[in-house]
Coordinates of C-alpha atoms in Angstrom, one line a residue:
M147 CA 6.8 56.6 0.4
A148 CA 8.1 53.5 2.1
G149 CA 4.8 51.9 0.9
A150 CA 5.3 52.8 -2.5
G151 CA 8.7 51.6 -2.5
H152 CA 7.6 48.3 -1.5
E153 CA 4.8 48.2 -4.0
D154 CA 7.5 49.1 -6.9
A155 CA 9.8 46.4 -5.6
A156 CA 7.0 43.7 -5.5
A157 CA 5.7 44.6 -9.1
D158 CA 9.1 43.5 -10.4
F159 CA 9.7 40.7 -8.0
D160 CA 6.4 38.9 -7.6
P161 CA 6.2 37.9 -11.3
L162 CA 9.6 36.2 -11.0
R163 CA 8.9 34.5 -7.7
P164 CA 7.9 31.2 -9.0
K165 CA 11.2 30.8 -11.0
L166 CA 13.3 31.9 -8.2
M167 CA 11.5 29.6 -5.9
R168 CA 12.6 26.7 -8.6
V169 CA 16.1 27.6 -8.4
A170 CA 16.1 27.9 -4.3
Y171 CA 14.0 24.6 -4.1
R172 CA 16.3 22.7 -6.5
M173 CA 19.6 24.0 -4.6
L174 CA 18.3 23.1 -1.2
G175 CA 15.7 20.5 -1.2
S176 CA 13.9 22.3 1.3
V177 CA 10.6 24.3 0.8
A178 CA 10.9 26.2 4.2
D179 CA 14.7 27.1 3.4
A180 CA 14.0 28.0 0.1
E181 CA 10.9 30.3 1.0
D182 CA 13.2 32.0 3.6
I183 CA 15.7 32.7 0.8
I184 CA 13.0 33.9 -1.2
Q185 CA 12.0 36.5 1.4
E186 CA 15.8 37.5 2.1
A187 CA 16.2 38.1 -1.8
F188 CA 13.4 40.3 -1.9
I189 CA 14.6 42.4 1.2
R190 CA 17.9 42.9 -0.8
W191 CA 15.9 43.8 -3.7
M192 CA 14.0 46.6 -1.9
G193 CA 17.4 47.9 -0.7
A194 CA 19.1 47.7 -4.2
D195 CA 19.4 50.7 -6.6
R196 CA 16.8 49.1 -8.8
A197 CA 17.0 51.8 -11.4
A198 CA 20.5 50.7 -12.2
V199 CA 19.6 46.8 -12.7
R200 CA 19.1 46.2 -16.2
E201 CA 17.9 42.6 -15.8
P202 CA 15.9 42.2 -12.7
E203 CA 15.6 38.4 -13.4
A204 CA 19.2 37.9 -13.6
F205 CA 20.1 40.0 -10.8
L206 CA 17.5 38.3 -8.5
R207 CA 18.7 34.9 -9.9
R208 CA 22.2 35.7 -9.0
T209 CA 21.2 36.8 -5.5
V210 CA 19.0 33.7 -4.6
T211 CA 22.0 31.4 -5.8
R212 CA 24.4 33.0 -3.8
L213 CA 22.1 33.0 -0.8
C214 CA 21.6 29.3 -1.4
L215 CA 25.5 28.6 -1.6
D216 CA 25.6 30.2 1.9
Q217 CA 22.7 28.1 3.1
L218 CA 24.2 24.8 1.8
K219 CA 27.2 25.1 4.1
S220 CA 25.0 24.7 7.2
A221 CA 22.6 22.5 5.7
R222 CA 25.4 20.1 5.1
R223 CA 26.3 20.3 8.8
Q224 CA 22.7 19.7 9.8
R225 CA 22.3 16.5 7.6
E226 CA 25.6 14.9 8.9
T227 CA 23.3 14.5 12.3
Y228 CA 19.9 13.8 10.7
V229 CA 18.2 10.9 12.0
G230 CA 17.6 8.1 9.4
P231 CA 17.6 8.6 5.8
W232 CA 17.3 12.3 4.2
L233 CA 15.0 13.0 1.6
P234 CA 13.9 16.4 0.1
D235 CA 10.9 18.1 1.1
P236 CA 8.1 16.5 -1.1
V237 CA 6.7 18.9 -3.9
V238 CA 3.4 17.5 -5.2
E239 CA 2.2 18.6 -8.3
E240 CA -0.4 17.7 -11.1
E241 CA 1.9 17.6 -13.9
E242 CA 5.5 15.6 -14.0
E243 CA 8.4 17.6 -13.6
E244 CA 10.9 16.8 -16.2
D245 CA 13.8 18.6 -15.3
V246 CA 14.8 17.5 -11.7
T247 CA 13.1 14.3 -10.2
L248 CA 13.6 12.9 -6.7
P249 CA 16.4 10.6 -7.6
L250 CA 18.4 13.3 -9.2
M251 CA 18.0 15.7 -6.2
L252 CA 19.5 13.0 -4.0
A253 CA 22.3 12.7 -6.4
L254 CA 22.6 16.7 -6.3
E255 CA 23.2 15.8 -2.5
R256 CA 26.6 14.4 -3.4
L257 CA 28.1 17.3 -5.2
S258 CA 29.9 20.2 -3.7
P259 CA 27.7 23.4 -3.5
L260 CA 29.7 25.1 -6.7
E261 CA 29.0 21.8 -8.5
R262 CA 25.4 21.6 -7.8
A263 CA 25.0 25.5 -8.7
A264 CA 27.1 25.1 -12.0
F265 CA 25.0 22.1 -13.0
L266 CA 21.5 23.3 -12.3
L267 CA 22.1 26.9 -13.6
H268 CA 23.6 25.5 -16.9
D269 CA 22.0 22.1 -17.4
V270 CA 18.6 22.4 -16.0
F271 CA 17.9 26.4 -16.2
G272 CA 19.7 26.7 -19.8
L273 CA 22.2 29.5 -18.6
A274 CA 25.3 30.2 -20.7
F275 CA 28.7 29.5 -18.8
E276 CA 29.4 33.1 -18.8
E277 CA 26.2 33.8 -16.8
V278 CA 26.9 31.0 -14.5
A279 CA 30.3 32.4 -14.0
T280 CA 28.9 35.7 -13.0
T281 CA 26.4 34.1 -10.9
I282 CA 28.7 32.0 -8.8
Q283 CA 31.9 34.2 -9.1
R284 CA 34.0 32.1 -10.8
D285 CA 35.6 32.1 -14.5
P286 CA 33.8 30.4 -17.4
A287 CA 36.4 27.6 -17.8
A288 CA 35.9 26.6 -14.1
C289 CA 32.2 26.4 -14.3
R290 CA 32.4 24.2 -17.2
Q291 CA 34.6 21.8 -15.2
L292 CA 32.1 22.2 -12.2
A293 CA 29.3 21.3 -14.5
A294 CA 31.1 18.5 -16.2
R295 CA 32.1 17.0 -12.9
A296 CA 28.4 17.2 -11.7
R297 CA 27.2 15.6 -14.9
A298 CA 29.4 12.6 -14.4
H299 CA 28.1 12.1 -10.9
V300 CA 24.5 12.3 -11.6
R301 CA 24.4 10.9 -15.3
E302 CA 23.0 7.6 -13.8
E303 CA 20.0 9.5 -12.1
R304 CA 18.6 11.4 -14.9
P305 CA 15.5 10.2 -16.5
R306 CA 16.4 7.5 -19.0
F307 CA 12.4 7.6 -20.2
R308 CA 9.2 9.3 -19.3
I309 CA 6.2 7.6 -18.3
E310 CA 3.0 8.5 -19.6
K311 CA 1.0 10.9 -17.2
Q312 CA -2.2 8.9 -16.8
R313 CA -0.3 5.6 -16.7
G314 CA 1.9 6.8 -13.8
L315 CA -1.1 8.0 -11.8
E316 CA -2.8 4.7 -12.4
L317 CA 0.2 2.9 -10.9
A318 CA 0.2 5.1 -8.1
R319 CA -3.3 4.3 -7.1
A320 CA -2.9 0.6 -7.7
F321 CA 0.1 0.7 -5.4
F322 CA -2.0 2.6 -2.7
A323 CA -4.9 0.3 -3.1
A324 CA -2.8 -3.0 -2.7
S325 CA -0.3 -1.9 -0.1
R326 CA -3.5 -0.6 2.3
S327 CA -5.6 -3.7 1.5
G328 CA -2.9 -6.2 1.9
D329 CA -3.0 -7.6 -1.5
M330 CA 0.4 -9.0 -1.5
K331 CA -0.2 -10.6 -5.0
A332 CA -1.1 -7.6 -6.7
L333 CA 1.5 -5.5 -4.9
G334 CA 4.1 -8.0 -5.8
A335 CA 3.3 -7.9 -9.3
M336 CA 4.2 -4.4 -9.5
L337 CA 7.7 -4.6 -7.9
A338 CA 11.2 -4.9 -9.5
A339 CA 13.5 -7.6 -8.2
D340 CA 15.9 -5.0 -6.5
V341 CA 13.1 -2.6 -5.3
S342 CA 14.1 -0.4 -2.3
V343 CA 12.0 1.6 0.0
H344 CA 13.4 5.0 1.5
S345 CA 11.7 6.2 4.2
D346 CA 12.3 9.9 6.0
G347 CA 10.8 10.0 9.5
G348 CA 13.5 12.6 10.9
G349 CA 13.4 10.9 14.3
K350 CA 9.8 12.3 14.8
R351 CA 7.8 9.7 13.4
P352 CA 8.6 5.8 13.0
A353 CA 10.5 5.0 9.8
A354 CA 13.4 2.6 8.8
M355 CA 16.7 3.9 9.8
Q356 CA 18.3 2.4 6.8
P357 CA 17.1 1.8 3.0
I358 CA 15.2 -1.7 2.8
V359 CA 16.5 -3.4 -0.4
G360 CA 15.3 -6.3 -2.3
F361 CA 12.0 -8.0 -3.3
D362 CA 11.7 -10.1 -0.3
A363 CA 12.5 -7.6 2.2
V364 CA 10.0 -5.1 0.8
M365 CA 7.3 -7.6 0.5
K366 CA 8.0 -8.5 4.2
L367 CA 7.7 -4.8 5.0
H368 CA 4.6 -4.2 3.4
E369 CA 2.8 -7.5 4.9
Y370 CA 3.5 -5.8 8.4
L371 CA 2.3 -2.4 7.2
A372 CA -0.8 -3.9 5.7
G373 CA -1.7 -5.4 9.1
L374 CA -1.3 -1.8 10.6
F375 CA -3.3 -0.2 7.9
Q376 CA -6.2 -2.5 8.4
K377 CA -6.5 -1.7 12.1
N378 CA -5.7 2.1 11.8
G379 CA -6.5 3.0 8.3
S380 CA -4.6 5.0 5.8
K381 CA -6.7 7.5 3.9
L382 CA -5.7 8.6 0.2
V383 CA -5.6 12.2 -0.1
R384 CA -4.7 12.8 -3.6
A385 CA -2.4 11.1 -6.1
G386 CA -0.1 13.3 -8.2
F387 CA 3.6 13.7 -9.0
V388 CA 5.8 13.8 -5.8
N389 CA 9.1 15.4 -7.0
G390 CA 8.4 14.4 -10.5
L391 CA 7.6 10.8 -9.6
P392 CA 4.3 9.1 -9.7
G393 CA 2.9 9.1 -6.1
F394 CA 0.2 10.1 -3.6
V395 CA -0.4 12.1 -0.5
T396 CA -2.0 10.0 2.6
L397 CA -3.5 11.0 6.0
E398 CA -2.2 8.5 8.4
A399 CA -3.8 7.2 11.4
D400 CA -1.8 9.7 13.7
G401 CA -3.4 12.7 12.2
E402 CA -0.2 13.3 9.9
F403 CA 0.4 13.4 6.3
Q404 CA 2.5 11.2 4.3
T405 CA 4.1 11.2 0.7
T406 CA 5.0 8.4 -1.1
A407 CA 6.8 8.7 -4.5
L408 CA 7.3 5.6 -7.1
E409 CA 10.5 5.4 -9.3
I410 CA 9.3 3.4 -12.2
E411 CA 11.6 1.4 -14.5
D412 CA 10.5 -0.8 -17.5
G413 CA 7.1 -0.8 -15.8
K414 CA 8.0 -1.9 -12.5
V415 CA 8.4 -0.1 -9.3
A416 CA 12.0 0.2 -8.7
A417 CA 12.2 2.5 -5.5
I418 CA 9.5 3.6 -2.9
Y419 CA 10.2 7.1 -1.5
V420 CA 8.3 7.8 1.8
V421 CA 8.6 11.1 3.7
R422 CA 6.8 11.0 7.1
N423 CA 8.9 13.9 8.8
P424 CA 6.1 16.5 9.6
D425 CA 8.3 19.3 9.4
K426 CA 8.8 18.5 5.8
L427 CA 5.0 18.1 5.2
R428 CA 3.8 21.5 6.7
H429 CA 3.2 23.1 3.4
L430 CA 1.0 20.4 2.2
H431 CA -1.8 21.4 4.9

């Protein structure tokens, strides 16, 4: 009977898993933590009186969101001691994600957990404030205020325009080719004047401890890196969209994966986000 109960619970849960994973990942910025949340939600679903649940999706979304709110408290403490810049775990997809790109995810980090939840549930996932209120256990008026405050903080990070898919992938491949071959002229032609580089090694692989800002500084960095690439090699695994931005996955000389995401504004690379922390790349293997 226990096996039958597990199968019954899974029959309702599994079709909703991708949606629930999107909520958990966008709340937490960590694939591993989001997967743990989804597993805990399934355990609670198995123990619930499922016959009394009229809308499984709403019930499970509430469960996942509340678990994420608890997780964010400890995650914030962990990030206070994180070595170097923190970037969300890279999610690599064939298509561009329109709702939450990497810069927006970084902006969400500056919000309180409740602001983050209200903004995501209402502005990104399209829930009415009454449903948001039920989920985060605040009244609708408070939820409107939370979402409004969040919106004001992240307004500048919402995509102002979408880059056409093929053009984005072309830029990503051209950036890889120029940066690895040492073609500084081609690379420089792609960069905005105020371009920045943000690299996350988590203290486990070499990475800049602070963002590198400005055309000259970024070019100097890539001149140095090009010398390393020519000696040790860097293999393109695939191009795609990394957290909604054009980018690519590479296999580096130390045998580890790396992701690079490019924020494009007015046809130029405005920011470069590199994840090297192996803990954040395990799901890409």
